[in-house]
Amino acid sequence: MSAQGLLIALTKGRILEEVLPLLEKAGIIPAEDISKSRKLIFDSNIEGVRLMVLRGSDVPTYVELGCADIGIAGKDVIMETGSSGFYEPLDLKLATCRLMTARPVAQNKSPKRMRVASKFVNIAKAYFSEKGQQVDIIKLNGALELAPIMGLADCIVDIVDTGKTLKANGLEPEELIAEISTRVIVNKAAMKLKHAQIQDLLMRLQKAVN
Ligand code: PRP
């Protein structure tokens, strides 16, 4: 937990682009243009409220370990941490997409033991184990669609938004694992010790979402 004020960890990229207008609606405006700066930490128009810009997968870590009081991250990266070390009080309903399995269109028979490529290895493991299906998980960091094309994997677990990337690479979505959207997470100690300040922020954000 940050010693004073509120430190909010934001996810850079597409989530940031959608979150900044929402923050502004909630009355929180960065002191400078985040998209034009190489800085990673910013003051805001509210005394004591500061914003950090991180990779999405690092946001839950900062919040859980108390280096940020609040985090804004995709449900996919939150699920992937598998952690219950923070609260998740609010769905901002931004950057919505689906986490799905996908496979080559022409593939009509699955091998006995599937090889599944994903960035989300923990989610993929949990999903197939829940189905009682033994699979080999292959960790990749991007361009997952290439894995089935190149014979590295039989299927992938990935984010699907418009479905264009799958289609362009001869793949089709198969099973829905989870509906994804941007969530607010809160450090557990901060929720107690900075309760009024955090509730006020959550209320402003909730209003902005509505
Ligand atoms: C995500 C995902 C797909 C693509 C899906 O990648 O991994 O590749 O978006 O979007 P679509 O359904 O609209 O085509 P992203 O662009 O976030 O890059 P990444 O590979 O670095 O995750």
PDB file of N, CA and C and ligand atoms in Angstrom, residues 119 142-143 145 158-165, ligand 1:
ATOM      1  N   LYS A 119      -0.854 -17.690 -24.236  1.00  0.00           N
ATOM      2  CA  LYS A 119      -0.171 -16.794 -23.292  1.00  0.00           C
ATOM      3  C   LYS A 119      -0.716 -17.077 -21.904  1.00  0.00           C
ATOM      4  N   GLY A 142       2.891 -14.237 -27.954  1.00  0.00           N
ATOM      5  CA  GLY A 142       2.134 -13.450 -28.927  1.00  0.00           C
ATOM      6  C   GLY A 142       2.015 -14.201 -30.233  1.00  0.00           C
ATOM      7  N   ALA A 143       1.308 -13.617 -31.184  1.00  0.00           N
ATOM      8  CA  ALA A 143       1.104 -14.235 -32.504  1.00  0.00           C
ATOM      9  C   ALA A 143       0.735 -15.712 -32.378  1.00  0.00           C
ATOM     10  N   GLU A 145      -1.755 -17.316 -33.293  1.00  0.00           N
ATOM     11  CA  GLU A 145      -2.418 -17.904 -34.461  1.00  0.00           C
ATOM     12  C   GLU A 145      -1.438 -18.693 -35.336  1.00  0.00           C
ATOM     13  N   ASP A 158      -6.947 -17.976 -26.774  1.00  0.00           N
ATOM     14  CA  ASP A 158      -6.566 -16.585 -27.022  1.00  0.00           C
ATOM     15  C   ASP A 158      -7.780 -15.661 -26.921  1.00  0.00           C
ATOM     16  N   ILE A 159      -7.473 -14.375 -26.901  1.00  0.00           N
ATOM     17  CA  ILE A 159      -8.484 -13.333 -26.910  1.00  0.00           C
ATOM     18  C   ILE A 159      -9.086 -13.225 -28.309  1.00  0.00           C
ATOM     19  N   VAL A 160     -10.413 -13.184 -28.385  1.00  0.00           N
ATOM     20  CA  VAL A 160     -11.094 -12.942 -29.657  1.00  0.00           C
ATOM     21  C   VAL A 160     -11.942 -11.689 -29.486  1.00  0.00           C
ATOM     22  N   ASP A 161     -11.705 -10.726 -30.383  1.00  0.00           N
ATOM     23  CA  ASP A 161     -12.518  -9.506 -30.345  1.00  0.00           C
ATOM     24  C   ASP A 161     -13.427  -9.537 -31.573  1.00  0.00           C
ATOM     25  N   THR A 162     -12.921  -9.064 -32.713  1.00  0.00           N
ATOM     26  CA  THR A 162     -13.738  -9.096 -33.936  1.00  0.00           C
ATOM     27  C   THR A 162     -13.691 -10.479 -34.596  1.00  0.00           C
ATOM     28  N   GLY A 163     -12.695 -11.281 -34.267  1.00  0.00           N
ATOM     29  CA  GLY A 163     -12.530 -12.590 -34.909  1.00  0.00           C
ATOM     30  C   GLY A 163     -11.732 -12.504 -36.209  1.00  0.00           C
ATOM     31  N   LYS A 164     -11.320 -11.289 -36.587  1.00  0.00           N
ATOM     32  CA  LYS A 164     -10.624 -11.103 -37.874  1.00  0.00           C
ATOM     33  C   LYS A 164      -9.256 -11.784 -37.908  1.00  0.00           C
ATOM     34  N   THR A 165      -8.538 -11.720 -36.784  1.00  0.00           N
ATOM     35  CA  THR A 165      -7.196 -12.323 -36.762  1.00  0.00           C
ATOM     36  C   THR A 165      -7.288 -13.840 -36.955  1.00  0.00           C
TER      37      THR A 165
HETATM   38  C1  PRP B   1      -5.185  -9.928 -29.532  1.00  0.00           C
HETATM   39  C2  PRP B   1      -5.318 -11.433 -29.660  1.00  0.00           C
HETATM   40  C3  PRP B   1      -5.571 -11.657 -31.125  1.00  0.00           C
HETATM   41  C4  PRP B   1      -6.291 -10.399 -31.535  1.00  0.00           C
HETATM   42  C5  PRP B   1      -7.759 -10.655 -31.626  1.00  0.00           C
HETATM   43  O1  PRP B   1      -3.873  -9.587 -29.837  1.00  0.00           O
HETATM   44  O2  PRP B   1      -4.167 -12.089 -29.166  1.00  0.00           O
HETATM   45  O3  PRP B   1      -4.360 -11.824 -31.828  1.00  0.00           O
HETATM   46  O4  PRP B   1      -6.076  -9.413 -30.526  1.00  0.00           O
HETATM   47  O5  PRP B   1      -8.467  -9.543 -32.137  1.00  0.00           O
HETATM   48  P1  PRP B   1      -9.542  -9.714 -33.282  1.00  0.00           P
HETATM   49  O6  PRP B   1     -10.471 -10.837 -32.875  1.00  0.00           O
HETATM   50  O7  PRP B   1     -10.264  -8.395 -33.342  1.00  0.00           O
HETATM   51  O8  PRP B   1      -8.831 -10.023 -34.564  1.00  0.00           O
HETATM   52  P2  PRP B   1      -3.311  -8.117 -29.564  1.00  0.00           P
HETATM   53  O9  PRP B   1      -3.574  -7.259 -30.734  1.00  0.00           O
HETATM   54  O10 PRP B   1      -3.834  -7.633 -28.262  1.00  0.00           O
HETATM   55  O11 PRP B   1      -1.764  -8.381 -29.523  1.00  0.00           O
HETATM   56  P3  PRP B   1      -0.914  -9.472 -28.723  1.00  0.00           P
HETATM   57  O12 PRP B   1      -0.681 -10.592 -29.693  1.00  0.00           O
HETATM   58  O13 PRP B   1       0.331  -8.757 -28.355  1.00  0.00           O
HETATM   59  O14 PRP B   1      -1.706  -9.914 -27.533  1.00  0.00           O
END
